[in-house]
Amino acid sequence: MARSSANRTPVPVRIRRRTFGDVVRAFFAFLALVVLVVGVPGALAYFIGWPLPDSAPSLSMLNEDITADVFLKVFAVVVWLAWAQFAACVLVEAKAAVSGMGMPGRVPGSGASQALARQLVAAVLLLTAGAASFAPGLSQLGQELDQHKPPPVAAAQQTPGQQVDTARPAVDVETPRGQGTGGEVQKDTREQAERDTKFYRIQPPEGRHHDSLWEIAERHLGDGRRYGEIYQLNKDRIQPDGSKLSQASLIRPGWIMEMPADAHGGDLVEMSDERNEVSKSEAEQISEYDKSSPTLDERGPGGDDRQATSGRGERLVPDTPAVDRDSGDRGGEQSVQQIPTRESDGGDAGSDRGDQAVPEVQSDGGGIGLPEVLIAAPLLAAGVLGALSRRRRQALWQAAFQSGGAGRTGAEPTGRAALARDALLVGADPGGVRFLDRALRGLSASLTEAARPLPTIYAAWLTDADLYLQLAGVAGEPPAPWRTGQDQTFWRIDRADIESYPQPDEADDAAAPYPGLASLGTREEARLLLNLEAVPGIAAVKGAPADRLAVLSSIAAELATNGWSDRMSVTVVGFGERLTELAPTRVRYLEDVPALIEVMEAESAQRANALGNAGHDSVLTGRAGQAGRTQWAPHLVIVATEPTAAEADRLAHLAGGSSRLGIGYLVGTGQEELAGASWEFEITRDGRLRAPLLGLELAAQRLPQEQHEALVELFSQVEVEGAATSGTEGRGISVTRAAGEVGFTVDLSEQGRPAVYARLLGSYEIMGLAEPDGERSPLLREALALLLFHREGVHPQVLAAALWPRGVTDDVRDAFVERLVTWLGRDPSGAARLAPDADGRLALSTSVVSDWDVLRTLHLEATDPTRQSSPQTRERLLNDALALAAGPLLADRPQGRYGWLANEIVEAQLPLLVADAGLALSALRRESGQADGAVAAVQAALVVAPADERLWNELLRAVHATGETHRLEATASDLLDRSAALHGARGLPPRTEALLDELLPGWRTQAGSAGAAS
């Protein structure tokens, strides 16, 4: 997603003031360092002296007696070695802290020694600027660190996998502009850099090959992984065609790319070189583009601290997840799982389909008219869409089994609910959810198999290419295919390696190990998920009330609907009363903090006793294995009500040991210091989430009040109401539809013959249109299918997100829509068969019809209680409806396409509607004495709905009506075999058993004999 240029504006960071305790800790840490670094060697030299022999060793020494003096000297050698290792650790930690170069190096075999040195050095430097470098990211979450000036950018903004380039000279960003000699040198350096700036022009495609930042970096920088430097130099700058670079994977021919200073190659343009073979107009474009480059001063401490390079190529911070992919056990192989590639400008733009990512959108939202906060939350969007789909299916089945209302699809959302639904469809990343869920469950299964405990993790970083887990401490080597990340506290897995794990539904013993992960926001391409149940105390969110409430609402909605948790309890306090509609079994609303304290005191005591009785030290120990799915579910508490001082103290007491109980507390507060708060985050007006003491800054994931209410409206509209029963009843079967719900219907007369007819049931066929060329045909056919299932219209951005899940530029989308309009053609009246409506949604005309439209119309005509149709007319209509059901929906659709069907209700509605028609037709024929016809009607419906219990029950009735006992016995036998395959030991449903008892009293004896024989 494009970022607003306003994000470059410096925002002051509030620094916590020093306390007397800080001074005391620093003093004692200094004394401890003096004693260990100076006192120990001094004491050894004074009391023991030289510990090694004065002469060369000989074999005769082996026969000498071991005296106390010898023992002391051996002991002294051991202490000297331990001191040397500790002194090396102190030097390494102090150098890293003072220089601000991010994570310090590891001293071999140091272990606890280096950890002790880090704590002591951090305490000594607690009152200095160097302390900031000890918190480069979340790897030191929970430490009480202070700082007196903003940390070096390279340290404060380090993301998992980043490597600081120490080989290049750093820019002195703290030298004031123009002061003394340093200012003059900086000015001269800047002017020289401007003269030496190099540029590259994006080349047009050759055949199916398109230029990409990866290939440009590989040719001109010698390493494709440096593509991030080019991206950072050019993002959000106006290109000659008026557009901006906002995604590294989306570049266009003719764009100009400013290159780092060390770029080389014959096709680069250097403005100071008079030998450049460029036209005058191209030189003018490059010169104009060069003027838009931010200066070094603008990118200093007051500039965008997310920039990976300075204006002329010097790297200030490493690029976002440009990880060291040589790590692990790949024998030095350089492997990058996702290389930035440009989507095609032609009809094959969607040929390279992969896991879904957020498509390109304008930063102000005005270009697409959809809520960008939802588009920018792909995991939340995927979870909400999944929950909404489950709710719609539940309502559909409830209507079908209670009164036969299978024809009901539910009213389409309108207003802000419709915009929210479209934004969810555009932004959702189900592929990312599947990757995260599968990776975590696979890790749990691997550790359980190896009899190893689950490590505590503080956070996870998710990118398009990989997943990092940030551990609370060193936990040994990760199980394959996981590998160690930038240090021993990071475990990493690539998306390509996930195939070695079984699908989640195949891994019955693999529980969700970290269900408390919740998205906080993004830094460049990496999304941070905080493990709320592992917080050592309370996590506090500060800021303006509306801003912090938007953060809390986003976290609550994601926890309520996420796809990487088995069981979850979310308690919201003081907000989100209607969030329970998203997940009634997960979310609980409490009005105030006193009510929460009463509930949580009892639950905490109960969990502590249960852990003790089970012999576990934490919920992680009991979450793996066979019982993992049924025990130790997390309880996450999100509080928006400001607690009083007494209430805050009681919450702090509850949260003190809550992490081992699987309980997490997130509190929104306006207090300067909240009791028990271990991690503090501050949300700013411009949507940045900061944790200054942790050196962390993100683009926050938010759910403002208006979008919060829009999501609730989406769920509240999924209800079965206003149903009216039709007159087609027989033997307990009734057909209903929602009152007033008509939707799109087809003119079934000869005059209503459509100009374009598409068969979507069974094999996909289109009649009335010329077949497009082979390259463009798949996308055009898929787009038409999507439009046919949404007669109310489809937002162009939703259409683009469905066809290109990885994202596509606006010009490619618009060109495709024009091509689609041209292909569909015009009616004889001259009106286009595809045109935007008043809201900008693309809608088909009534002359374009599908068999799905005809099936729904036939069902409506036959079951509408307001129509006085004769039994013969209803029988004909229902028979025609069953004849249309040639098979499953889009049975021959290509693998990898039509992923948007997962969010549609039509695949669940089709078998129910066909079953509804089969039941009604069978009842009509049995009433008229056509038993064989009734059997044929049910069997036709079973082709599309083979698992519908109602159809099997009606088949038993219809076969019984024929009077042929052997035929009834054969049908009962088939039903028993099918039930054993579907239900196993549970056997037949109670209604079916009761029906068999009525129609075939001896069926239990026959079933027992058959089981004994087998």
Coordinates of N, CA, C and O in Angstrom, one line a residue, residues 539-638:
A539 N 0.1 -5.1 28.8 CA 0.5 -4.4 27.6 C -0.5 -3.1 27.6 O -1.7 -3.3 27.5
A540 N 0.1 -2.0 27.5 CA -0.7 -0.7 27.6 C -0.6 0.0 26.2 O 0.5 0.0 25.6
V541 N -1.7 0.5 25.8 CA -1.8 1.3 24.6 C -2.2 2.7 25.0 O -3.3 2.9 25.6
K542 N -1.4 3.7 24.7 CA -1.6 5.1 25.0 C -1.9 5.9 23.8 O -1.6 5.5 22.7
G543 N -2.5 7.1 24.0 CA -2.8 7.9 22.9 C -4.2 8.5 23.1 O -4.8 8.4 24.2
A544 N -4.7 9.3 22.1 CA -6.0 9.9 22.2 C -7.0 8.8 22.3 O -6.9 7.7 21.7
P545 N -8.1 9.0 23.0 CA -9.1 7.9 23.2 C -9.6 7.3 22.0 O -9.7 6.0 21.9
A546 N -10.0 8.0 20.9 CA -10.5 7.4 19.7 C -9.4 6.6 19.0 O -9.7 5.5 18.4
D547 N -8.2 7.1 19.0 CA -7.1 6.3 18.4 C -6.8 5.0 19.1 O -6.6 4.0 18.4
R548 N -6.7 5.0 20.4 CA -6.4 3.8 21.1 C -7.5 2.8 21.0 O -7.3 1.6 21.0
L549 N -8.8 3.4 21.0 CA -9.9 2.5 20.8 C -9.9 1.8 19.5 O -10.3 0.6 19.3
A550 N -9.4 2.5 18.4 CA -9.3 1.9 17.1 C -8.4 0.7 17.1 O -8.6 -0.3 16.4
V551 N -7.3 0.9 17.8 CA -6.3 -0.2 17.9 C -6.9 -1.4 18.7 O -6.8 -2.6 18.3
L552 N -7.5 -1.1 19.8 CA -8.1 -2.2 20.6 C -9.2 -2.9 19.9 O -9.3 -4.2 19.9
S553 N -10.0 -2.2 19.1 CA -11.1 -2.8 18.3 C -10.5 -3.7 17.3 O -11.1 -4.8 17.0
S554 N -9.5 -3.3 16.6 CA -8.8 -4.2 15.6 C -8.3 -5.5 16.2 O -8.6 -6.5 15.6
I555 N -7.7 -5.4 17.3 CA -7.1 -6.6 17.9 C -8.2 -7.5 18.4 O -8.2 -8.7 18.2
A556 N -9.3 -6.9 19.0 CA -10.4 -7.7 19.4 C -11.1 -8.4 18.3 O -11.4 -9.6 18.4
A557 N -11.4 -7.7 17.2 CA -12.0 -8.3 16.0 C -11.2 -9.4 15.4 O -11.7 -10.5 15.0
E558 N -9.9 -9.2 15.4 CA -9.0 -10.3 14.8 C -8.9 -11.5 15.7 O -9.0 -12.6 15.2
L559 N -8.8 -11.3 17.0 CA -8.8 -12.4 17.9 C -10.1 -13.2 17.9 O -10.1 -14.4 18.1
A560 N -11.2 -12.5 17.7 CA -12.5 -13.1 17.6 C -12.7 -14.0 16.4 O -13.5 -15.0 16.4
T561 N -12.0 -13.7 15.3 CA -12.2 -14.4 14.1 C -11.0 -15.1 13.5 O -11.1 -15.7 12.4
N562 N -9.8 -15.0 14.1 CA -8.6 -15.5 13.4 C -8.7 -16.9 13.1 O -9.4 -17.7 13.7
G563 N -7.8 -17.4 12.2 CA -7.8 -18.7 11.7 C -6.7 -19.6 12.3 O -6.5 -20.7 11.8
W564 N -5.9 -19.0 13.2 CA -4.8 -19.8 13.8 C -5.0 -20.1 15.3 O -4.1 -20.4 16.0
S565 N -6.3 -20.1 15.7 CA -6.6 -20.5 17.1 C -7.7 -21.6 17.1 O -8.6 -21.5 16.3
D566 N -7.5 -22.5 18.0 CA -8.5 -23.6 18.1 C -9.7 -23.1 19.0 O -10.8 -23.1 18.6
R567 N -9.3 -22.7 20.2 CA -10.3 -22.2 21.2 C -9.8 -20.9 21.8 O -8.6 -20.8 22.0
M568 N -10.7 -20.0 22.1 CA -10.2 -18.7 22.5 C -11.4 -18.1 23.3 O -12.5 -18.2 23.0
S569 N -11.0 -17.3 24.3 CA -11.9 -16.5 25.0 C -11.4 -15.0 25.0 O -10.2 -14.8 25.3
V570 N -12.2 -14.2 24.5 CA -11.9 -12.7 24.4 C -12.9 -12.0 25.3 O -14.1 -12.0 25.0
T571 N -12.4 -11.3 26.2 CA -13.3 -10.4 27.1 C -13.0 -9.0 26.7 O -11.8 -8.5 26.9
V572 N -14.0 -8.2 26.3 CA -13.8 -6.8 26.0 C -14.5 -6.0 27.1 O -15.7 -6.4 27.5
V573 N -13.9 -5.0 27.6 CA -14.4 -4.3 28.7 C -14.6 -2.8 28.4 O -13.6 -2.1 28.0
G574 N -15.8 -2.3 28.4 CA -16.0 -0.9 28.2 C -16.2 -0.5 26.7 O -16.3 0.7 26.4
F575 N -16.2 -1.5 25.8 CA -16.3 -1.2 24.4 C -16.7 -2.5 23.7 O -16.6 -3.6 24.3
G576 N -17.2 -2.4 22.4 CA -17.4 -3.5 21.6 C -18.5 -4.5 22.1 O -18.4 -5.7 22.0
E577 N -19.6 -3.9 22.6 CA -20.7 -4.7 23.1 C -21.2 -5.6 22.0 O -21.6 -6.8 22.2
R578 N -21.3 -5.1 20.8 CA -21.8 -5.9 19.6 C -20.8 -6.7 18.9 O -21.1 -7.4 17.9
L579 N -19.5 -6.7 19.4 CA -18.5 -7.6 18.8 C -18.9 -9.1 19.0 O -18.4 -9.9 18.3
T580 N -19.7 -9.3 20.0 CA -20.1 -10.7 20.2 C -20.8 -11.3 19.0 O -20.9 -12.5 18.9
E581 N -21.4 -10.4 18.1 CA -22.1 -10.9 17.0 C -21.1 -11.6 16.0 O -21.5 -12.4 15.2
L582 N -19.8 -11.1 16.0 CA -18.8 -11.7 15.1 C -18.5 -13.2 15.5 O -18.3 -14.0 14.7
A583 N -18.5 -13.4 16.8 CA -18.1 -14.8 17.3 C -18.8 -14.9 18.7 O -18.1 -14.7 19.7
P584 N -20.0 -15.3 18.8 CA -20.7 -15.4 20.1 C -20.0 -16.4 21.0 O -20.1 -16.2 22.3
T585 N -19.4 -17.4 20.5 CA -18.7 -18.4 21.4 C -17.4 -17.9 21.9 O -16.8 -18.6 22.8
R586 N -16.8 -16.9 21.3 CA -15.5 -16.5 21.7 C -15.5 -15.2 22.5 O -14.7 -15.0 23.4
V587 N -16.4 -14.3 22.2 CA -16.3 -12.9 22.7 C -17.3 -12.7 23.9 O -18.5 -13.1 23.7
R588 N -16.8 -12.1 24.9 CA -17.7 -11.8 26.1 C -17.5 -10.3 26.4 O -16.4 -9.8 26.3
Y589 N -18.6 -9.6 26.7 CA -18.6 -8.2 26.9 C -18.9 -7.9 28.4 O -19.8 -8.5 29.0
L590 N -18.0 -7.1 29.0 CA -18.2 -6.7 30.4 C -18.3 -5.1 30.4 O -17.5 -4.5 29.7
E591 N -19.0 -4.6 31.3 CA -19.3 -3.2 31.3 C -18.1 -2.4 31.9 O -17.8 -1.3 31.4
D592 N -17.5 -2.9 33.0 CA -16.5 -2.1 33.7 C -15.5 -2.9 34.3 O -15.5 -4.2 34.3
V593 N -14.4 -2.3 34.9 CA -13.3 -3.0 35.4 C -13.6 -3.8 36.7 O -13.1 -4.9 36.8
P594 N -14.4 -3.3 37.6 CA -14.8 -4.1 38.8 C -15.4 -5.5 38.4 O -15.0 -6.5 39.0
A595 N -16.3 -5.5 37.4 CA -16.8 -6.8 37.0 C -15.8 -7.7 36.4 O -15.8 -8.9 36.7
L596 N -14.8 -7.1 35.7 CA -13.7 -7.9 35.2 C -12.8 -8.5 36.3 O -12.5 -9.7 36.2
I597 N -12.5 -7.7 37.3 CA -11.6 -8.2 38.3 C -12.3 -9.3 39.1 O -11.6 -10.3 39.4
E598 N -13.6 -9.2 39.3 CA -14.3 -10.3 40.0 C -14.2 -11.6 39.2 O -14.0 -12.7 39.8
V599 N -14.4 -11.5 37.9 CA -14.4 -12.7 37.0 C -12.9 -13.3 37.0 O -12.7 -14.5 37.1
M600 N -11.9 -12.4 36.8 CA -10.6 -12.9 36.5 C -9.9 -13.4 37.8 O -9.0 -14.3 37.7
E601 N -10.3 -12.9 38.9 CA -9.7 -13.4 40.1 C -10.1 -14.9 40.3 O -9.2 -15.7 40.7
A602 N -11.3 -15.2 40.1 CA -11.8 -16.5 40.2 C -11.2 -17.4 39.1 O -10.7 -18.5 39.4
E603 N -11.1 -16.9 37.9 CA -10.5 -17.7 36.8 C -9.0 -18.0 37.0 O -8.5 -19.1 36.7
S604 N -8.3 -17.0 37.4 CA -6.9 -17.1 37.6 C -6.6 -18.2 38.7 O -5.7 -19.0 38.5
A605 N -7.4 -18.2 39.8 CA -7.2 -19.2 40.8 C -7.5 -20.6 40.3 O -6.8 -21.5 40.6
Q606 N -8.6 -20.7 39.5 CA -8.9 -22.0 38.9 C -7.9 -22.5 38.0 O -7.5 -23.7 38.0
R607 N -7.3 -21.6 37.1 CA -6.3 -22.1 36.2 C -5.0 -22.5 36.9 O -4.4 -23.5 36.6
A608 N -4.6 -21.7 38.0 CA -3.4 -22.0 38.7 C -3.6 -23.4 39.4 O -2.6 -24.2 39.3
N609 N -4.7 -23.7 39.9 CA -4.9 -25.0 40.6 C -4.9 -26.1 39.5 O -4.4 -27.2 39.8
A610 N -5.5 -25.9 38.4 CA -5.6 -26.9 37.3 C -4.2 -27.2 36.8 O -3.8 -28.3 36.6
L611 N -3.3 -26.1 36.7 CA -2.0 -26.4 36.2 C -1.2 -27.2 37.3 O -0.4 -28.1 36.9
G612 N -1.4 -26.8 38.5 CA -0.7 -27.5 39.6 C -1.1 -29.0 39.6 O -0.2 -29.9 39.8
N613 N -2.4 -29.3 39.5 CA -2.8 -30.6 39.6 C -2.4 -31.5 38.4 O -2.1 -32.7 38.5
A614 N -2.2 -30.8 37.2 CA -1.7 -31.5 36.0 C -0.2 -31.6 36.0 O 0.3 -32.3 35.1
G615 N 0.5 -31.0 36.9 CA 1.9 -31.0 36.9 C 2.6 -30.2 35.8 O 3.7 -30.5 35.4
H616 N 1.9 -29.1 35.4 CA 2.5 -28.3 34.3 C 3.0 -27.0 35.0 O 2.3 -26.5 35.9
D617 N 4.0 -26.4 34.4 CA 4.5 -25.1 34.9 C 3.9 -23.9 34.2 O 3.9 -22.8 34.6
S618 N 3.3 -24.2 33.0 CA 2.7 -23.2 32.2 C 1.7 -23.8 31.2 O 1.8 -25.0 31.0
V619 N 0.9 -23.0 30.6 CA -0.1 -23.5 29.6 C 0.6 -24.1 28.4 O 0.1 -25.0 27.7
L620 N 1.8 -23.6 28.1 CA 2.5 -24.1 26.9 C 2.9 -25.6 27.1 O 2.9 -26.4 26.1
T621 N 3.2 -26.0 28.3 CA 3.6 -27.3 28.6 C 2.4 -28.3 28.3 O 2.6 -29.4 27.9
G622 N 1.2 -27.8 28.6 CA 0.0 -28.7 28.5 C -0.7 -28.5 27.2 O -1.8 -29.1 27.0
R623 N -0.2 -27.6 26.3 CA -0.9 -27.3 25.1 C -0.6 -28.3 23.9 O -1.3 -28.4 23.0
A624 N 0.5 -28.9 24.0 CA 0.9 -29.9 23.0 C 0.4 -31.3 23.3 O 0.0 -31.6 24.4
G625 N 0.4 -32.1 22.3 CA 0.0 -33.5 22.5 C -1.5 -33.7 22.2 O -2.2 -32.9 21.7
Q626 N -2.0 -34.9 22.7 CA -3.3 -35.3 22.4 C -4.4 -34.4 23.0 O -5.4 -34.2 22.4
A627 N -4.1 -33.9 24.2 CA -5.1 -33.1 24.8 C -5.0 -31.6 24.5 O -5.7 -30.8 25.1
G628 N -4.1 -31.3 23.6 CA -3.8 -29.9 23.4 C -5.0 -29.1 22.9 O -5.1 -27.9 23.1
R629 N -5.9 -29.7 22.1 CA -7.0 -29.0 21.5 C -8.1 -28.7 22.6 O -9.0 -27.9 22.3
T630 N -8.1 -29.4 23.7 CA -9.2 -29.3 24.6 C -8.8 -28.6 25.9 O -9.6 -28.4 26.8
Q631 N -7.5 -28.3 26.1 CA -7.1 -27.7 27.3 C -6.3 -26.4 27.1 O -5.8 -26.2 26.0
W632 N -6.2 -25.6 28.1 CA -5.3 -24.5 28.1 C -5.6 -23.5 27.0 O -4.7 -23.0 26.4
A633 N -6.8 -23.3 26.7 CA -7.2 -22.2 25.7 C -6.9 -20.9 26.4 O -7.1 -20.6 27.6
P634 N -6.4 -19.9 25.6 CA -6.1 -18.6 26.1 C -7.3 -17.8 26.4 O -8.3 -18.0 25.8
H635 N -7.1 -16.9 27.3 CA -8.2 -15.9 27.7 C -7.5 -14.5 27.6 O -6.6 -14.2 28.3
L636 N -7.9 -13.7 26.6 CA -7.3 -12.5 26.4 C -8.3 -11.4 26.7 O -9.4 -11.4 26.3
V637 N -7.8 -10.5 27.6 CA -8.7 -9.4 28.1 C -8.3 -8.1 27.5 O -7.1 -7.7 27.6
I638 N -9.2 -7.3 26.9 CA -8.9 -6.1 26.3 C -9.8 -5.0 27.0 O -11.0 -5.1 26.9

